[in-house]
Coordinates of C-alpha atoms and ligand atoms in Angstrom, one line a residue:
M200 CA 0.3 -0.4 -0.2
P201 CA 1.8 3.6 -1.3
A202 CA 1.8 6.5 1.7
I203 CA -1.9 7.8 2.2
L204 CA -2.4 11.0 0.6
M205 CA -4.1 13.4 2.9
P206 CA -6.2 16.2 1.2
L207 CA -6.6 18.9 3.5
P208 CA -10.3 19.8 2.6
V209 CA -11.0 23.6 2.4
T210 CA -14.2 25.3 2.1
H211 CA -15.2 29.4 1.6
R212 CA -12.7 29.2 -1.6
P213 CA -13.2 29.5 -4.8
V214 CA -11.5 27.2 -7.1
G215 CA -8.7 28.0 -8.9
A216 CA -5.2 27.5 -9.9
H217 CA -4.3 26.2 -6.4
V218 CA -8.1 25.0 -4.8
L219 CA -9.4 21.5 -7.0
P220 CA -12.6 20.1 -6.2
L221 CA -12.2 17.2 -3.6
A222 CA -13.8 14.2 -5.0
G223 CA -16.4 16.6 -7.7
S224 CA -17.9 18.1 -4.8
R225 CA -19.5 21.8 -5.3
H226 CA -18.6 23.3 -1.8
V227 CA -15.4 21.5 -0.5
G228 CA -11.6 21.7 -2.1
W229 CA -8.4 20.4 -1.4
S230 CA -5.0 22.6 -1.6
A231 CA -3.5 20.6 -4.4
V232 CA 0.0 22.4 -3.8
A233 CA 1.6 18.9 -1.6
P234 CA 3.4 20.3 0.4
G235 CA 7.3 18.0 -0.4
G236 CA 6.6 17.1 -3.9
A237 CA 4.2 17.2 -6.7
L238 CA 1.4 14.8 -7.2
D239 CA 0.7 12.4 -9.9
D240 CA -1.5 12.5 -12.7
A241 CA -3.6 10.2 -11.4
A242 CA -3.5 10.4 -8.7
R243 CA -4.4 14.4 -8.4
A244 CA -7.6 12.8 -10.8
R245 CA -8.8 10.5 -8.1
L246 CA -8.9 13.3 -5.2
S247 CA -10.5 15.3 -8.1
D248 CA -12.5 14.2 -10.5
R249 CA -16.5 14.5 -9.9
R250 CA -17.9 11.0 -9.1
A251 CA -20.8 9.2 -11.5
D252 CA -23.8 9.7 -10.8
L253 CA -25.6 7.7 -8.5
C254 CA -29.2 6.4 -8.7
G255 CA -30.0 9.4 -11.2
L256 CA -28.4 11.9 -8.0
T257 CA -25.6 13.5 -9.2
L258 CA -22.6 13.2 -6.6
D259 CA -21.4 17.1 -6.3
V260 CA -23.2 18.0 -3.3
P261 CA -24.1 15.6 -0.4
R262 CA -26.9 13.2 -0.5
L263 CA -29.3 12.1 2.5
M264 CA -30.1 8.5 2.8
G265 CA -33.1 7.8 5.2
I266 CA -32.4 5.1 7.2
L267 CA -35.8 2.9 7.5
N268 CA -35.3 0.5 9.6
V269 CA -38.5 -2.9 9.7
T270 CA -37.3 -4.0 12.6
P271 CA -38.2 -4.7 15.6
D272 CA -35.0 -5.3 17.2
S273 CA -32.7 -2.5 15.4
F274 CA -30.3 -0.4 17.9
S275 CA -32.4 3.1 17.8
D276 CA -35.7 2.4 15.9
G277 CA -36.1 -0.7 16.2
G278 CA -40.0 -1.5 16.3
L279 CA -41.2 1.7 15.3
L280 CA -43.0 1.4 12.4
D281 CA -46.5 -0.2 12.5
G282 CA -46.0 -2.8 9.7
V283 CA -46.5 -1.8 6.3
A284 CA -48.4 1.0 6.4
G285 CA -45.9 2.7 9.7
A286 CA -43.0 2.0 7.1
L287 CA -45.0 4.0 4.1
E288 CA -46.3 6.7 5.7
R289 CA -42.8 7.1 7.8
A290 CA -41.4 6.9 4.0
R291 CA -43.4 9.1 2.9
V292 CA -42.8 11.6 5.5
M293 CA -39.0 10.9 5.1
A294 CA -38.7 11.3 1.2
R295 CA -40.2 15.0 1.4
Q296 CA -35.8 15.8 2.3
A297 CA -34.4 11.8 1.3
D298 CA -32.4 12.2 -2.0
I299 CA -32.4 8.1 -1.1
L300 CA -34.2 5.4 1.2
D301 CA -32.4 2.2 3.5
I302 CA -34.7 0.0 4.4
G303 CA -33.5 -2.8 6.4
G304 CA -34.9 -6.1 7.8
E305 CA -32.1 -8.0 9.6
S306 CA -30.6 -5.5 12.6
T307 CA -26.1 -5.5 12.6
R308 CA -26.1 -3.7 15.6
P309 CA -23.2 -4.8 18.0
G310 CA -24.3 -8.2 19.4
A311 CA -27.6 -8.7 17.5
T312 CA -28.6 -12.4 16.3
P313 CA -28.8 -13.4 12.1
V314 CA -32.3 -13.2 11.0
P315 CA -33.8 -16.2 8.3
V316 CA -33.2 -14.8 5.1
A317 CA -36.6 -15.4 4.6
E318 CA -38.0 -13.2 7.3
E319 CA -36.1 -10.9 5.9
I320 CA -37.6 -10.6 2.9
A321 CA -40.7 -11.1 4.2
R322 CA -39.9 -7.6 6.6
T323 CA -38.6 -5.5 3.3
V324 CA -39.9 -6.9 0.4
P325 CA -43.7 -5.2 1.0
V326 CA -42.4 -2.2 2.2
I327 CA -40.5 -1.9 -1.0
R328 CA -43.8 -2.9 -3.1
A329 CA -45.8 -0.7 -1.6
I330 CA -43.5 2.8 -1.7
R331 CA -43.2 1.7 -4.9
D332 CA -46.9 1.6 -5.5
A333 CA -48.0 4.5 -3.9
G334 CA -45.7 6.5 -6.9
I335 CA -43.1 7.1 -4.4
A336 CA -40.7 7.4 -7.0
T337 CA -37.0 8.3 -4.3
P338 CA -33.8 5.7 -5.0
I339 CA -34.2 2.5 -2.3
S340 CA -31.3 0.6 -1.3
I341 CA -31.3 -2.7 0.6
D342 CA -29.3 -2.7 3.4
T343 CA -28.4 -6.7 3.6
R344 CA -25.5 -9.1 3.5
N345 CA -27.7 -11.9 1.4
A346 CA -27.9 -12.5 -2.1
A347 CA -31.6 -13.7 -2.0
V348 CA -32.8 -10.7 -0.1
A349 CA -30.8 -8.2 -2.0
R350 CA -32.4 -10.5 -5.7
A351 CA -36.0 -10.4 -4.2
A352 CA -35.8 -6.2 -3.4
L353 CA -34.5 -5.5 -6.4
D354 CA -37.0 -6.9 -8.2
A355 CA -39.4 -5.5 -6.3
G356 CA -38.3 -1.8 -7.1
A357 CA -35.3 -1.3 -5.2
D358 CA -32.4 0.4 -7.0
M359 CA -29.0 -0.4 -5.1
V360 CA -27.0 -3.0 -2.7
N361 CA -26.2 -1.8 0.9
D362 CA -24.0 -3.9 2.3
V363 CA -22.2 -4.1 5.5
S364 CA -20.2 -6.4 4.5
A365 CA -18.3 -6.4 1.3
L366 CA -20.4 -8.6 -0.2
T367 CA -18.1 -11.1 2.2
H368 CA -20.4 -12.4 4.2
D369 CA -23.1 -14.3 1.3
P370 CA -20.8 -15.5 -1.8
D371 CA -23.7 -15.1 -4.1
M372 CA -23.8 -12.1 -3.2
A373 CA -21.5 -10.2 -6.1
A374 CA -23.1 -12.5 -8.9
V375 CA -26.2 -10.8 -8.4
V376 CA -24.9 -7.2 -8.9
A377 CA -22.8 -7.6 -11.4
E378 CA -26.4 -9.4 -13.2
A379 CA -28.7 -6.8 -11.8
G380 CA -26.0 -4.4 -13.0
V381 CA -27.1 -1.6 -10.3
P382 CA -25.4 0.3 -7.5
V383 CA -23.8 -1.7 -4.5
C384 CA -22.2 -0.2 -0.9
L385 CA -18.7 -2.1 0.0
M386 CA -18.7 -0.9 4.3
H387 CA -15.5 -2.2 6.4
A388 CA -16.3 -4.1 9.7
Q389 CA -14.1 -6.0 11.8
G390 CA -15.6 -9.2 13.0
D391 CA -19.2 -10.1 12.6
P392 CA -22.5 -8.5 14.8
Q393 CA -22.5 -10.7 17.8
T394 CA -18.2 -9.7 18.7
M395 CA -17.3 -7.2 16.8
Q396 CA -17.1 -5.0 19.6
N397 CA -15.5 -7.5 21.6
D398 CA -11.5 -5.1 22.1
P399 CA -11.9 -4.9 18.3
R400 CA -7.6 -3.4 17.7
Y401 CA -5.3 -2.1 14.8
G402 CA -2.5 -1.8 13.5
D403 CA -3.0 1.8 12.0
V404 CA -6.9 1.9 11.3
L405 CA -7.1 4.4 8.6
A406 CA -4.5 2.9 6.6
E407 CA -6.5 -1.3 7.0
V408 CA -9.6 -0.4 6.5
M409 CA -8.5 2.2 3.5
D410 CA -6.9 -1.6 2.4
F411 CA -9.4 -4.0 3.2
L412 CA -11.7 -1.5 0.6
A413 CA -9.3 -1.0 -2.1
A414 CA -9.2 -4.9 -1.8
R415 CA -13.0 -5.3 -1.8
V416 CA -13.3 -3.5 -4.4
E417 CA -10.6 -4.9 -6.6
A418 CA -12.8 -8.7 -6.1
A419 CA -16.3 -6.8 -6.6
T420 CA -14.8 -5.2 -10.4
A421 CA -13.1 -8.9 -10.8
A422 CA -16.7 -10.3 -10.2
G423 CA -18.2 -7.9 -12.8
I424 CA -19.5 -4.7 -10.7
A425 CA -18.7 -1.4 -12.4
R426 CA -16.1 0.4 -10.7
D427 CA -18.4 3.3 -11.6
R428 CA -21.4 1.5 -9.5
I429 CA -19.0 1.0 -6.4
V430 CA -19.6 3.3 -3.0
I431 CA -17.2 2.8 -0.3
D432 CA -17.8 3.4 3.5
P433 CA -15.7 2.8 6.4
G434 CA -17.8 1.7 8.1
I435 CA -18.4 3.4 11.8
G436 CA -18.6 1.2 14.3
F437 CA -18.5 -2.2 13.1
G438 CA -16.0 -4.2 15.1
K439 CA -14.2 -0.1 16.0
T440 CA -13.7 1.5 19.2
A441 CA -15.2 5.4 19.8
A442 CA -11.2 6.3 19.6
H443 CA -10.7 3.7 16.1
N444 CA -13.9 6.2 14.9
I445 CA -12.3 9.0 15.9
T446 CA -9.9 8.7 14.3
L447 CA -11.6 7.1 10.5
L448 CA -13.7 10.7 11.2
Q449 CA -10.1 13.2 11.5
G450 CA -9.0 11.1 8.1
L451 CA -12.1 11.0 6.5
A452 CA -10.9 12.7 3.2
A453 CA -7.9 10.2 2.4
F454 CA -11.1 7.9 1.2
H455 CA -11.4 9.9 -1.9
G456 CA -8.0 8.8 -2.6
L457 CA -9.9 5.4 -3.9
G458 CA -11.4 7.8 -6.2
L459 CA -14.6 6.3 -5.5
P460 CA -18.1 8.0 -3.5
V461 CA -17.5 7.7 0.1
L462 CA -21.0 7.0 2.1
L463 CA -21.2 7.7 5.9
G464 CA -23.2 6.4 8.0
A465 CA -22.4 7.9 11.7
S466 CA -26.0 8.4 13.3
R467 CA -27.2 8.2 16.6
K468 CA -24.1 5.4 16.7
R469 CA -22.8 4.4 20.4
F470 CA -19.2 6.6 20.2
I471 CA -21.7 9.2 20.1
G472 CA -22.8 8.3 22.9
T473 CA -19.3 7.8 24.7
I474 CA -18.7 11.4 23.6
T475 CA -21.6 12.9 25.1
G476 CA -22.5 11.6 27.7
V477 CA -25.9 10.8 25.8
D478 CA -27.3 7.5 26.4
R479 CA -30.6 6.9 24.4
A480 CA -29.9 6.8 20.7
A481 CA -32.5 8.7 20.0
D482 CA -31.6 11.4 21.5
R483 CA -28.2 11.8 20.1
V484 CA -29.4 13.8 17.1
A485 CA -27.3 16.6 17.6
G486 CA -23.8 14.9 18.2
S487 CA -25.4 13.1 14.6
V488 CA -25.9 16.3 13.1
A489 CA -22.3 17.2 13.8
V490 CA -20.7 14.3 12.5
A491 CA -23.2 14.8 9.3
L492 CA -21.3 18.6 8.4
H493 CA -17.6 17.0 9.2
A494 CA -18.5 14.3 7.2
A495 CA -19.8 17.0 4.5
A496 CA -16.4 19.3 4.9
Q497 CA -14.7 16.1 4.1
G498 CA -16.7 15.9 0.5
A499 CA -18.3 12.4 1.7
Q500 CA -21.2 12.8 -0.8
I501 CA -23.6 10.2 1.5
L502 CA -24.7 10.9 4.8
R503 CA -26.8 7.6 5.7
V504 CA -28.9 9.2 8.4
H505 CA -32.2 8.4 11.3
D506 CA -32.8 12.5 11.7
V507 CA -33.2 13.7 7.8
S508 CA -35.4 16.7 8.3
E509 CA -32.4 18.2 11.0
T510 CA -30.2 16.8 8.5
R511 CA -31.8 18.7 5.7
Q512 CA -31.9 21.8 8.0
A513 CA -28.2 22.1 9.4
L514 CA -26.7 20.3 6.0
S515 CA -28.6 23.2 4.1
M516 CA -27.5 26.5 6.1
W517 CA -24.2 24.3 5.2
Q518 CA -23.9 25.0 1.6
A519 CA -24.9 27.9 2.0
L520 CA -21.9 29.2 3.9
A521 CA -19.5 26.3 2.3
G522 CA -21.4 28.3 -1.1
D523 CA -20.7 26.6 -4.5
N524 CA -16.6 26.6 -5.2
Q525 CA -17.5 25.7 -8.6
G526 CA -16.4 27.6 -12.1
G527 CA -14.9 30.7 -9.7
A528 CA -12.0 32.2 -10.3
D529 CA -8.3 31.8 -8.9
G530 CA -9.3 32.5 -4.7
A531 CA -6.3 35.7 -5.3
Ligands
HH2_874 N1 -24.8 1.4 10.1 C1 -25.6 0.2 10.1 C2 -27.0 -0.6 9.1 N2 -25.9 -0.4 8.4 N3 -24.6 0.6 6.2 C3 -24.2 1.7 5.8 N4 -22.9 1.2 4.6 N5 -23.0 2.4 6.7 C4 -23.8 2.1 8.2 O1 -22.4 3.4 9.2 C5 -24.9 1.1 8.7 C6 -25.0 0.8 7.0 C7 -26.3 0.7 11.9 O2 -27.0 1.7 12.2 P1 -28.5 1.1 12.5 O3 -29.0 0.3 10.1 O4 -29.5 2.6 12.9 O5 -29.1 0.3 13.1 P2 -29.6 -2.0 13.1 O6 -28.1 -2.2 12.1 O7 -29.0 -1.6 14.5 O8 -30.9 -1.7 12.6

């Protein structure tokens, strides 16, 4: 693995000779005057180039992925939705401000027990069908590690797959994604949900997570998944201590070096409780919004959140303050 390139993100500054867009962002640039030598053209392009559209969405502004868990046991919103009608109502509200709806039928919180595939399909597919039957056209991602669930969800109207195992859990998953020609999010996790928070360890968490994602991107493309349909995610909270999560968030911009859109899911997670002392996951909204704004300022393209309307409000203000850097003159 070559040395990690750490672009220094800058906002409030027009793009010009010395400030290039970070990963195609309209709001975030990076200083291309590298201390200690020039970057080669390929590395510069990977850090700056505009990412391919995802599910019809341009990725030059941060996009919100609203979480719709149809599970009895998710860590913060499990058991809240009353059947298909309840989930549809929540989807209708979320779709007013979310760019993508992420529907999950299996909790992957620390200590969660796996759900039989038939049960996961029975939880998610009727909700996806109901959303489509109601004429809600917002792109839907299916949050699953299982190929049969992904296939059933795509047949019912889902548009992309969000796999927290980065195609390692089910040997058939890569083929399902490749055949369907849909985007996929590859997320890093250390261990599986049941045991992942039992003393997670890394030598260099940022380098190891980047190495893992680079290898999974290679495996996905080798399985026939187009590179421009792959999204990467450092997997906040998946086999990580609060200190590991903070290191990954501080270094988030480095992930743009892989040349792919970055998704971040930190919403209401335990490390926010550890740092703030807020015990109840549903009360961690303000902390979650702070992390979302930090991720936006690091050029993350997709923010996976429970509290769509609060995050949208904060993001709208951040976007107004950050300005639109595209096509501006040099900042001199
Ligand atoms: N986090 C969770 C689930 N899916 N997918 C991606 N890509 N990134 C994440 O960080 C991520 C994810 C866990 O959060 P949640 O869905 O709220 O809880 P649960 O797994 O208990 O349903």
